XYZ file of N, CA and C in Angstrom:
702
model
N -59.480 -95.040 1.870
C -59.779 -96.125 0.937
C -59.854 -95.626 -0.501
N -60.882 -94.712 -0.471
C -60.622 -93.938 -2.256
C -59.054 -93.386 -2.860
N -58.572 -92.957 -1.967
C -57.051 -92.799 -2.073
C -55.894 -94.404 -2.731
N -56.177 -94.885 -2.027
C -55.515 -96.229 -1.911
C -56.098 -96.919 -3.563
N -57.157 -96.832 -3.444
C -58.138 -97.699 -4.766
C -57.494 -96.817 -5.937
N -57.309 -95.504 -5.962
C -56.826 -94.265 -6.965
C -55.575 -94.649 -7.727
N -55.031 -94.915 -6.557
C -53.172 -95.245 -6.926
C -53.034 -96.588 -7.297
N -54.132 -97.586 -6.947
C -54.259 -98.831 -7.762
C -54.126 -98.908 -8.784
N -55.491 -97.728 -9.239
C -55.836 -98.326 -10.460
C -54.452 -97.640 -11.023
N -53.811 -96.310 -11.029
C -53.051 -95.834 -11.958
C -51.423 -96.664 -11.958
N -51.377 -97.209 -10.533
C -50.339 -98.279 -10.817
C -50.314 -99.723 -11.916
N -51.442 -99.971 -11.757
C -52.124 -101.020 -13.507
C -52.189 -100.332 -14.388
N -52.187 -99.145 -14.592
C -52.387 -98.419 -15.987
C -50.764 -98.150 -16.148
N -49.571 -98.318 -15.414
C -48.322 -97.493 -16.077
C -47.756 -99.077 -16.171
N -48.455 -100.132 -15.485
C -47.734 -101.230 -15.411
C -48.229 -101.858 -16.945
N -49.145 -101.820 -17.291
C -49.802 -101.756 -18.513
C -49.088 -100.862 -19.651
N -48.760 -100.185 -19.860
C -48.218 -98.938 -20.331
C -46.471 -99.536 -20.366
N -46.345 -100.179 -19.397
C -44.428 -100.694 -19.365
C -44.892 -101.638 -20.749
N -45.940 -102.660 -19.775
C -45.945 -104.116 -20.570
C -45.849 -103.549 -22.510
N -46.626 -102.917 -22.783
C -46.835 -102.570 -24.107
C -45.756 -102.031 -24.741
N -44.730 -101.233 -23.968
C -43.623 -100.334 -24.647
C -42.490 -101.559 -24.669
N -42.430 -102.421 -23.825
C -41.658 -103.597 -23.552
C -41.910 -104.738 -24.521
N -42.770 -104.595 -25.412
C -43.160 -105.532 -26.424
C -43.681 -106.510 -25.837
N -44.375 -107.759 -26.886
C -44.470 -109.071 -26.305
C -43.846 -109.553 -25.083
N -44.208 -111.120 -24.451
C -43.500 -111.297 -23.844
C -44.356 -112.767 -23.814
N -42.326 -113.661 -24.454
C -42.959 -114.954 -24.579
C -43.098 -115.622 -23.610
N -44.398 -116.674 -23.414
C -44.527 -117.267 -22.211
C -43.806 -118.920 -21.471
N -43.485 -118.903 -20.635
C -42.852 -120.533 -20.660
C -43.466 -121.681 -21.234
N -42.694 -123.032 -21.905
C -43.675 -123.667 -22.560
C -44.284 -124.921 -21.329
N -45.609 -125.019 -22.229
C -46.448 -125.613 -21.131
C -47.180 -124.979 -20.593
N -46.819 -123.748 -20.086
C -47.636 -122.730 -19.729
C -49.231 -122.094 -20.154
N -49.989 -122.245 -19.668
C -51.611 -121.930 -20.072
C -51.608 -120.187 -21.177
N -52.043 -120.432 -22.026
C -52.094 -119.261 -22.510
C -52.870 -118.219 -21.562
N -52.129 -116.888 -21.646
C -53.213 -115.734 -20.824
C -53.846 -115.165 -21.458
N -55.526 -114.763 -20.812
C -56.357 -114.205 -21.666
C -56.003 -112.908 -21.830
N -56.094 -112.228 -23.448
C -55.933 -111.346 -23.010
C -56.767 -110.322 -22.706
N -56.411 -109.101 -22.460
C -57.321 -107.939 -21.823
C -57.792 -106.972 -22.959
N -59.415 -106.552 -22.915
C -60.197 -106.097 -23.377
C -59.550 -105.106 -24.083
N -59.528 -104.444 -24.963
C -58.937 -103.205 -25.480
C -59.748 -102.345 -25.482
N -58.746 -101.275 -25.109
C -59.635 -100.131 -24.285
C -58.225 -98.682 -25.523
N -59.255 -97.880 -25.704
C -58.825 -96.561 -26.548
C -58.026 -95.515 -25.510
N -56.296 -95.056 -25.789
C -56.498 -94.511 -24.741
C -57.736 -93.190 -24.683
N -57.374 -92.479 -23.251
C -58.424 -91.346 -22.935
C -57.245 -90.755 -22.248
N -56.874 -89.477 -23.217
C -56.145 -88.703 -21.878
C -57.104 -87.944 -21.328
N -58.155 -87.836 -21.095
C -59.107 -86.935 -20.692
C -59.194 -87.584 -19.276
N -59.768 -89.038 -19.633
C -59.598 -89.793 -17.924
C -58.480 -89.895 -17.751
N -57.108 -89.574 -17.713
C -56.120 -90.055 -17.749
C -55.887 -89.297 -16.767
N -56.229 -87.847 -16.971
C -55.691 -86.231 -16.555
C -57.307 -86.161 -15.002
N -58.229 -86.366 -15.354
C -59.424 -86.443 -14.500
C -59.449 -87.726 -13.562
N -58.439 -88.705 -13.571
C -57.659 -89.380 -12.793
C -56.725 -88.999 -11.887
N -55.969 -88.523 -12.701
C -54.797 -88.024 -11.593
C -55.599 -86.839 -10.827
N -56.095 -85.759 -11.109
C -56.520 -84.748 -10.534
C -56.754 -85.559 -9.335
N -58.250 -86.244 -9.529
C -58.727 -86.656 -8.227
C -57.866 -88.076 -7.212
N -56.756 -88.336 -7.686
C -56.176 -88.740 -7.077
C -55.425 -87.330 -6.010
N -54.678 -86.380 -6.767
C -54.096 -85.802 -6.225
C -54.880 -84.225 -4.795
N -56.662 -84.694 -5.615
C -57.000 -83.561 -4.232
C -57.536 -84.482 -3.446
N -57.508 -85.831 -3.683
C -57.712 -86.975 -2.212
C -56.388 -87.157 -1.588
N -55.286 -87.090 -1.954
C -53.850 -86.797 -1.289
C -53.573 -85.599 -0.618
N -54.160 -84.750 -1.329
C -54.153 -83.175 -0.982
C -54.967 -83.053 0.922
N -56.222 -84.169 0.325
C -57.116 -83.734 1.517
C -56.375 -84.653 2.645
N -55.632 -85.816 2.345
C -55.333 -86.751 3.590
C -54.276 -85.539 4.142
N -53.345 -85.318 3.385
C -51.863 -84.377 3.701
C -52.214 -83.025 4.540
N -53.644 -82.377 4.054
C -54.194 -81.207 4.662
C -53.477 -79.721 4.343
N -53.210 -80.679 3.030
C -52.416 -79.838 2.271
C -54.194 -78.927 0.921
N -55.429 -79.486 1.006
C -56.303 -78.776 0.339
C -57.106 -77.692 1.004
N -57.560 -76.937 0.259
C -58.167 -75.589 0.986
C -59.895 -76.181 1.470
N -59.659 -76.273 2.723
C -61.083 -76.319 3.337
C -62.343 -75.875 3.188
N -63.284 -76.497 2.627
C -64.456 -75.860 2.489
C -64.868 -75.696 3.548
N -65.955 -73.978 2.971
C -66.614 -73.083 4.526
C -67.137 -74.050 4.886
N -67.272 -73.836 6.288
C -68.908 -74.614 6.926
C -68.968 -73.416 8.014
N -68.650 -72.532 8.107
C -69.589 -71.513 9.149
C -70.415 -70.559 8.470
N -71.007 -70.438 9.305
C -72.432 -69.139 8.414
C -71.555 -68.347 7.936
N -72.288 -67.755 6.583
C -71.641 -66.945 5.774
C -72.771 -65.301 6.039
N -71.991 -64.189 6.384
C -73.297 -63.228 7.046
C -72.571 -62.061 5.519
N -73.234 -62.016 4.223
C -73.077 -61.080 3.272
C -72.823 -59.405 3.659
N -73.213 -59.383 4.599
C -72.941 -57.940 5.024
C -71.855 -57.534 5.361
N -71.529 -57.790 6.632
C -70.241 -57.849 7.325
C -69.233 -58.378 6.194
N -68.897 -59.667 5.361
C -68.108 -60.060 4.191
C -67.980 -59.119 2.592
N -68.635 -58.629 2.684
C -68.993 -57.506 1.408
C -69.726 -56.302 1.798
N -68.775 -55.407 2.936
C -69.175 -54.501 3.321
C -69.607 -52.990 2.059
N -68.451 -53.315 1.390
C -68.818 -52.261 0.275
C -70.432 -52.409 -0.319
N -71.128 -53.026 -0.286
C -72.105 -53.949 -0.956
C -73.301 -53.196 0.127
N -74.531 -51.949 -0.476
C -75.134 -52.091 0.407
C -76.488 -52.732 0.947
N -77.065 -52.678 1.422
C -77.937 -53.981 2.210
C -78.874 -54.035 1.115
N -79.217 -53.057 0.160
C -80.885 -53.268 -0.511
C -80.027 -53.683 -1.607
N -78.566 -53.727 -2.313
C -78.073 -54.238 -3.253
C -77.833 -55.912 -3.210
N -77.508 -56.152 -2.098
C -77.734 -57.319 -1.965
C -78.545 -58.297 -1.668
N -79.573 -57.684 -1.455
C -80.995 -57.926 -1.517
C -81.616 -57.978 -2.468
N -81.124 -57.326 -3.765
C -81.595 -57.491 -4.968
C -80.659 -58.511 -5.877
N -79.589 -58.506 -5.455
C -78.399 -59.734 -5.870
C -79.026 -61.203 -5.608
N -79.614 -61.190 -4.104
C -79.771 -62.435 -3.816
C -81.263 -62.548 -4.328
N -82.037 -61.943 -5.014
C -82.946 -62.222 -5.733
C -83.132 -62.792 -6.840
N -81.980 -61.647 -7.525
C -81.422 -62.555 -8.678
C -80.903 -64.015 -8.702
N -80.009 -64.114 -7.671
C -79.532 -65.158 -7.386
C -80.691 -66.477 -7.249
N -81.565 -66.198 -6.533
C -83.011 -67.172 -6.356
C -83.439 -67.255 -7.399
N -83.671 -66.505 -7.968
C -84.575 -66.484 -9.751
C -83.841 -67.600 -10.475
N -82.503 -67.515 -10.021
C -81.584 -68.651 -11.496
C -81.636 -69.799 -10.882
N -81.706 -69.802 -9.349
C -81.568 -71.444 -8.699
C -82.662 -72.205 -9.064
N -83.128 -72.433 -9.953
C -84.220 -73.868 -10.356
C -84.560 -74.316 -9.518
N -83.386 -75.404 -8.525
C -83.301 -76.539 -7.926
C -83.417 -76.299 -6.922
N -83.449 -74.597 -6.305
C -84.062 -74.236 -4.867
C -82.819 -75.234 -3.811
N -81.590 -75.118 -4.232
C -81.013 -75.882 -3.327
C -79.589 -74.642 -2.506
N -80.188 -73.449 -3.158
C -79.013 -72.552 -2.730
C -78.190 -72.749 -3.551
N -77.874 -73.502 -4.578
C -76.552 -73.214 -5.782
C -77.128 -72.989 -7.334
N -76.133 -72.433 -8.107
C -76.231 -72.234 -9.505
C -75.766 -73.076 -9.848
N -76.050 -74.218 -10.701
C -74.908 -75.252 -11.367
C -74.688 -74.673 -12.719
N -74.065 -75.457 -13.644
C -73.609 -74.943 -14.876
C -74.719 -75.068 -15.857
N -76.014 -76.126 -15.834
C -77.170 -75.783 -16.518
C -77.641 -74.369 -16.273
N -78.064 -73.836 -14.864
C -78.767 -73.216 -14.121
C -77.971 -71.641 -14.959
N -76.418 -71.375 -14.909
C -75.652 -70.863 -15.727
C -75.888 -70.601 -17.100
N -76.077 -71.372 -17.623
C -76.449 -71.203 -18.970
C -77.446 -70.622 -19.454
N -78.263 -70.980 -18.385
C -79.951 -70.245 -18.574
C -80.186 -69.214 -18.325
N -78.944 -68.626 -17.269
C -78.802 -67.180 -17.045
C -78.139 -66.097 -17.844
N -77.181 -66.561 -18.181
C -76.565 -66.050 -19.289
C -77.238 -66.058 -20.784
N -78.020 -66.821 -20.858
C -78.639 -66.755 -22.045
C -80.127 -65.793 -21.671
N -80.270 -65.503 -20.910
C -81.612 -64.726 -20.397
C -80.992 -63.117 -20.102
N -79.549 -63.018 -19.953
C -78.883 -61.660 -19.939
C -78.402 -61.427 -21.426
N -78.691 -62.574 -22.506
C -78.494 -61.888 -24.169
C -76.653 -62.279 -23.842
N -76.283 -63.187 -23.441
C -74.553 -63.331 -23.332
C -74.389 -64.655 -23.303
N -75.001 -65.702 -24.642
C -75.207 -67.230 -24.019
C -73.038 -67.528 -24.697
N -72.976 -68.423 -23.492
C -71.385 -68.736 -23.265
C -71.213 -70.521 -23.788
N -70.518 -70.607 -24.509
C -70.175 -72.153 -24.830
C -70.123 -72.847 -23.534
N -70.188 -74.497 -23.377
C -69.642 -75.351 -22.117
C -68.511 -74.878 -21.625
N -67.671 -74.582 -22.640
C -66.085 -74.574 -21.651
C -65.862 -73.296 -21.013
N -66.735 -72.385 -21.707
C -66.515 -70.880 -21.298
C -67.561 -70.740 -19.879
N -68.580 -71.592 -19.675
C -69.665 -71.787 -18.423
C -68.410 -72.761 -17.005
N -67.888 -73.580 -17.695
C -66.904 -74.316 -16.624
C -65.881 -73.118 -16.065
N -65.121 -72.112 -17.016
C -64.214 -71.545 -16.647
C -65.146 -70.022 -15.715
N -66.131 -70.121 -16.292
C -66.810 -68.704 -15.187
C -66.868 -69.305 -13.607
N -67.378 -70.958 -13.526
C -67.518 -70.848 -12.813
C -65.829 -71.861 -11.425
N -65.254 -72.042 -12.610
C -63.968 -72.048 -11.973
C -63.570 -71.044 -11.171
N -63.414 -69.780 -12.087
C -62.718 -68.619 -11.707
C -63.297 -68.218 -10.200
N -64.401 -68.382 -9.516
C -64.699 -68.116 -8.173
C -65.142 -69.034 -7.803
N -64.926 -70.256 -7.692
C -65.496 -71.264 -7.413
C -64.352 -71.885 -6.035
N -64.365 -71.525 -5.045
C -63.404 -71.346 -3.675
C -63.398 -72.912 -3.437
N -64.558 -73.118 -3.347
C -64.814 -74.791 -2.933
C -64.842 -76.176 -3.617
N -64.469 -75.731 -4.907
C -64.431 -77.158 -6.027
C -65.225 -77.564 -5.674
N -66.779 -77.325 -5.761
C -68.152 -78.155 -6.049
C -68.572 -78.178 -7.338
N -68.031 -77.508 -8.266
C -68.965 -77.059 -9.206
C -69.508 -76.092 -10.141
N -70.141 -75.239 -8.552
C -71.480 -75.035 -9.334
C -71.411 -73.334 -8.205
N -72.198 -72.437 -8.065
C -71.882 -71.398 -7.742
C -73.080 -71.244 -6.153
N -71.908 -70.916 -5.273
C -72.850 -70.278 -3.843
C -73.440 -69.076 -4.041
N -74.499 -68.352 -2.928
C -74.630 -66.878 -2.978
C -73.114 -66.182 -2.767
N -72.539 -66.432 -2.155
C -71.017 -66.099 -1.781
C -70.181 -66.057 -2.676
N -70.041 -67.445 -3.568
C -69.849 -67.018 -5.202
C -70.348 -66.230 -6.027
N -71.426 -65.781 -5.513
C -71.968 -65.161 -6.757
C -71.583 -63.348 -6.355
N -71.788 -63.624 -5.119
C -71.141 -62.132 -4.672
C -69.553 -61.967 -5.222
N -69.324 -62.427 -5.064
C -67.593 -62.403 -5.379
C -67.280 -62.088 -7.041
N -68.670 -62.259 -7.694
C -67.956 -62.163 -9.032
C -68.092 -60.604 -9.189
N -69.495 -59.959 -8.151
C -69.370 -58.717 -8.549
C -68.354 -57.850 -7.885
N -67.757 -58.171 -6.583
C -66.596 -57.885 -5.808
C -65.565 -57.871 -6.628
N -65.337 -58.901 -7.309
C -63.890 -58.531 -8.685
C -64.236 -57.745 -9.375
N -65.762 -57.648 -9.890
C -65.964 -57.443 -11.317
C -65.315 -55.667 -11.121
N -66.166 -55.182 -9.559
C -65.440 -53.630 -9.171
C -64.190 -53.435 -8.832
N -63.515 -54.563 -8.558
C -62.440 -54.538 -7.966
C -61.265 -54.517 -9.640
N -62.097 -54.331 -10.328
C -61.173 -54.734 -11.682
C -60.255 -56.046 -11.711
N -60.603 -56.726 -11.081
C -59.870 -58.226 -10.637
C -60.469 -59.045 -11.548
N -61.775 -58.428 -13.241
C -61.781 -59.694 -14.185
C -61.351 -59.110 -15.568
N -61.249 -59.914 -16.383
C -60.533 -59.273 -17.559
C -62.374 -59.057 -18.513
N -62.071 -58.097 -19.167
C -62.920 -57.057 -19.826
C -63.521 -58.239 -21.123
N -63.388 -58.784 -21.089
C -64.089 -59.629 -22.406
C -63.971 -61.108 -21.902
N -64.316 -61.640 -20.061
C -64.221 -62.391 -19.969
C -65.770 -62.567 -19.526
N -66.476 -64.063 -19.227
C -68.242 -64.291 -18.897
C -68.649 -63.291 -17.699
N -67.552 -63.604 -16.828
C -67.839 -63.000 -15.658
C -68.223 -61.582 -15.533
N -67.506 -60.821 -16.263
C -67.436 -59.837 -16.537
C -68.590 -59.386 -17.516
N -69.278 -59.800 -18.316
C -70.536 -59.861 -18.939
C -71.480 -59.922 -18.064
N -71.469 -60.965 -17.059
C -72.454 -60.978 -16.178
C -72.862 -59.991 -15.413
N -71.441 -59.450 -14.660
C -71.873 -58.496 -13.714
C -72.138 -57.019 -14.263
N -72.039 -56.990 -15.947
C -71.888 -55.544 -16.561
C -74.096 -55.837 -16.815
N -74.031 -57.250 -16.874
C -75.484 -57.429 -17.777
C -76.587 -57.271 -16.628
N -75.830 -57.492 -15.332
C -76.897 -57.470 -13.864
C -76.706 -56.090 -13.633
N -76.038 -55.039 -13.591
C -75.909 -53.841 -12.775
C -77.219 -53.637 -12.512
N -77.131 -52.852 -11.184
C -78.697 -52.683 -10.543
C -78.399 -51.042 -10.653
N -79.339 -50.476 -10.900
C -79.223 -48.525 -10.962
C -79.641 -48.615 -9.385
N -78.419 -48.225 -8.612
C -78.686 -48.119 -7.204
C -78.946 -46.609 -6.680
N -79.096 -45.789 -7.449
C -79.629 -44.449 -7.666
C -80.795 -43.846 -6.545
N -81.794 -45.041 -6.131
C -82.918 -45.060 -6.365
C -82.468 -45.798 -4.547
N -81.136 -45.970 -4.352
C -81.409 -46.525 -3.317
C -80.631 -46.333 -2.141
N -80.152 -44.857 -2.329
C -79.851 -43.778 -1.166
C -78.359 -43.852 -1.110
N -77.522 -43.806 -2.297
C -75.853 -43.812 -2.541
C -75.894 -42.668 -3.250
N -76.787 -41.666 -3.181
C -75.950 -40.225 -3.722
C -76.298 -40.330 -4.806
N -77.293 -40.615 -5.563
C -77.703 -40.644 -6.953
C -76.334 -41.453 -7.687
N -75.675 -42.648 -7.314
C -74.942 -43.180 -8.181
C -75.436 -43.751 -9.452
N -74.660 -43.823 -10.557
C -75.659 -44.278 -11.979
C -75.516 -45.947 -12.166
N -74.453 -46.349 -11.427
C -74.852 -47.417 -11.477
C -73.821 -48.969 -10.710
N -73.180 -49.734 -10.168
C -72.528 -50.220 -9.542
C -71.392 -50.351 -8.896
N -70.939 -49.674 -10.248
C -69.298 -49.788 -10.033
C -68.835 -48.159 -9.261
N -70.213 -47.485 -9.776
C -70.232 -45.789 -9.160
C -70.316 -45.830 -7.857
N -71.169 -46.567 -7.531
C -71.833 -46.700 -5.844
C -70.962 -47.181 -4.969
N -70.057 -47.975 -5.597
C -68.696 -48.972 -4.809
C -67.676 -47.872 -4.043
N -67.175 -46.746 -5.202
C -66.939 -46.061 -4.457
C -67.274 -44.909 -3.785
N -68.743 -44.701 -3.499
C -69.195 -44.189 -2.793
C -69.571 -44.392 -1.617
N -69.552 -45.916 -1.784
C -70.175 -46.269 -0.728
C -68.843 -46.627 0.406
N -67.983 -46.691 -0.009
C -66.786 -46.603 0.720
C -66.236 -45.833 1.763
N -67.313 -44.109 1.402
C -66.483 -43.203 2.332
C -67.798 -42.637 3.337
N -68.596 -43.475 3.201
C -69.614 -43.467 3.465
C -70.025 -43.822 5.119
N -69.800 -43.497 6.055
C -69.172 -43.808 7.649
C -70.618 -44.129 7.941
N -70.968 -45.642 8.971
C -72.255 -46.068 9.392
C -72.775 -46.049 8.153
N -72.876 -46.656 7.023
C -73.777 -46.846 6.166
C -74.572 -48.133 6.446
N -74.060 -49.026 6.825
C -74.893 -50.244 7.580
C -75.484 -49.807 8.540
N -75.602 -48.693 9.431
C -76.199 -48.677 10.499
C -77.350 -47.492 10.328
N -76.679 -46.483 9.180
C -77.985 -45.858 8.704
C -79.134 -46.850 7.932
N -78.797 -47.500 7.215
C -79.851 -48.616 6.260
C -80.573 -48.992 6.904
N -79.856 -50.166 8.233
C -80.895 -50.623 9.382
C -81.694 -49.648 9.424
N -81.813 -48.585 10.310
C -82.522 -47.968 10.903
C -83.252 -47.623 9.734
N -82.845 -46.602 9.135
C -84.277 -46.454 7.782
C -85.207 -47.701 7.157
N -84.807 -48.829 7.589
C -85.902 -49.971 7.359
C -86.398 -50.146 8.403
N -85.977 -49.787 9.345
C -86.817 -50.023 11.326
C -87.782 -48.698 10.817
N -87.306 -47.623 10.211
C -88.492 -46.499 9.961
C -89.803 -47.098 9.669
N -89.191 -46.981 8.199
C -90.102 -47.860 7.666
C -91.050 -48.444 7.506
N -90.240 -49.943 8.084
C -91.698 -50.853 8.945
C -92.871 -50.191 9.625
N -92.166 -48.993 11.086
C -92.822 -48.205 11.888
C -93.720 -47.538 11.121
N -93.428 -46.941 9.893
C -94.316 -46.292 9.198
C -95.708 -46.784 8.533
N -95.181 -48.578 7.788
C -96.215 -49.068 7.190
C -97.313 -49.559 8.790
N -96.677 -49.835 9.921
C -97.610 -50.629 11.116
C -98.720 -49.187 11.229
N -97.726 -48.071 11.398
C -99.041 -47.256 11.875
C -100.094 -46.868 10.556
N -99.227 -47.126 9.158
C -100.491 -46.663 8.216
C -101.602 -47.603 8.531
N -101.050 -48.773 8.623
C -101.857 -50.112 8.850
C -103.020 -49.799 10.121
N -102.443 -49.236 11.446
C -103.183 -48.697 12.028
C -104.502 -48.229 12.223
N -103.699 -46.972 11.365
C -104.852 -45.938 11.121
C -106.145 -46.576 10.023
N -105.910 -47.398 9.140
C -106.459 -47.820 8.142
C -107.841 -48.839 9.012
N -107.359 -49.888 9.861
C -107.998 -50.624 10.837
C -108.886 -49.530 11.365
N -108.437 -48.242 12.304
C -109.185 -47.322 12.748
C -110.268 -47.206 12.342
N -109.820 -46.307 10.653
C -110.865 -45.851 10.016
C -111.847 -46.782 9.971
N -111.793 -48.240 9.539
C -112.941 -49.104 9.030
C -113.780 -49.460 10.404
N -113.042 -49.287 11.388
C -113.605 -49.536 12.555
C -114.508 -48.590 13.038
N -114.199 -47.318 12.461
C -115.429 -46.215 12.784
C -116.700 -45.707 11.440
N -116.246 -46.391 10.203
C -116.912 -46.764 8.984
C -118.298 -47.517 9.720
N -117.871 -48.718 9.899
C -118.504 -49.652 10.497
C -119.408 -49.608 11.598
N -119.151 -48.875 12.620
C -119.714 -48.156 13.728
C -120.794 -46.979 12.912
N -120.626 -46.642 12.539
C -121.316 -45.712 11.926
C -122.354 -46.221 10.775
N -122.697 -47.055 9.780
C -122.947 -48.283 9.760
C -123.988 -48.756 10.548
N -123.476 -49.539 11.448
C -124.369 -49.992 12.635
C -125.634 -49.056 13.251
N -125.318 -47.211 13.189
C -125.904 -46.880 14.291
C -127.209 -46.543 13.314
């Protein structure tokens, strides 16, 4: 139905568009005068934001448009280079900018980030950041998007004086600190972390340590107060 209603309206707009290039057009006599129609300025802006969405509602009947995800998205396994406490600090970041707590960045949410990394970007330059990885034409940016900008940004897949590329130079995390070989800083760790065999499966386990480590400090701590206390009592 939105399809059908689309090509309506733009079939009245070229039929409109004949009538006018075709000049007047005198009417038979006797004939009721016709009212005429409101005057309207053109807009190639709606003109062009017309056709678009005519053509990705054609796109979607034809199955000719690129499908948005709907299966779980698991960051690890998808951005293996990426290791687990980096993206853990990505998706922090990532939470910090979501306002709206809805899981996306929109282009306000954008602005506020970029202007909080000292890199504030005009409207059109915030639309085109988030064009450039924007897989799903919503908008506005997933965690998955947001991973992806730093996946190019190493992959040298953005150009050097473009937002994106500000962003991910203005987020680098010093992953030094987080068991990649003293790398200095993102783009270092990428390829380190590359030749790096079971690095997902060492991480796990050093956080299964870990945990094990804080339960028994926790332990012992309970112990002690428990014989504080006893002692105490007697």
């Amino acid at each position: 139905m939105a399809s059908e209603e689309l090509a309506c309206k733009l079939e009245r707009r070229l039929r409109r568009e004949e009538a006018e290039e075709s000049g007047p057009q005198l009417a038979p006599l006797g004939a009721p005068p016709e009212p005429e129609p409101p005057a309207r300025a053109p807009t190639a802006s709606a003109d062009a934001e017309l056709s678009a969405q005519l053509s990705r509602r054609l796109d979607i009947n034809e199955g000719a448009a690129r499908p948005r995800r709907c299966r779980v998205f698991n960051p690890y396994t998808e951005f293996p280079e990426f290791s687990r406490r980096l993206i853990k600090d990505l998706e922090s970041m990532f939470k910090l900018y979501d306002a709206g707590r809805d899981g996306f960045i929109d282009l306000m949410e954008l602005k506020l980030m970029m202007e909080k990394l000292g890199a504030p970007q005009t409207h059109l330059g915030l639309k085109s950041m988030i064009k450039e990885v924007d897989e799903d034409f919503d908008g506005k940016l997933s965690f998955r998007e947001f991973l992806l900008i730093f996946h190019k940004a190493a992959a040298g897949e953005l150009q050097e004086d473009s937002g994106l590329m500000a962003l991910a130079k203005l987020s680098e995390i010093d992953v030094a600190l987080e068991g990649v070989k003293g790398a200095k800083n993102f783009f270092e760790a990428k390829v380190q972390a590359l030749s790096l065999a079971s690095k997902f499966e060492a991480e796990l386990k050093a956080e299964q340590d870990e945990r094990k480590r804080e339960e028994e400090e926790r332990r012992l701590r309970q112990a002690a107060f428990q014989k504080l206390k006893a002692n105490f009592n007697t």
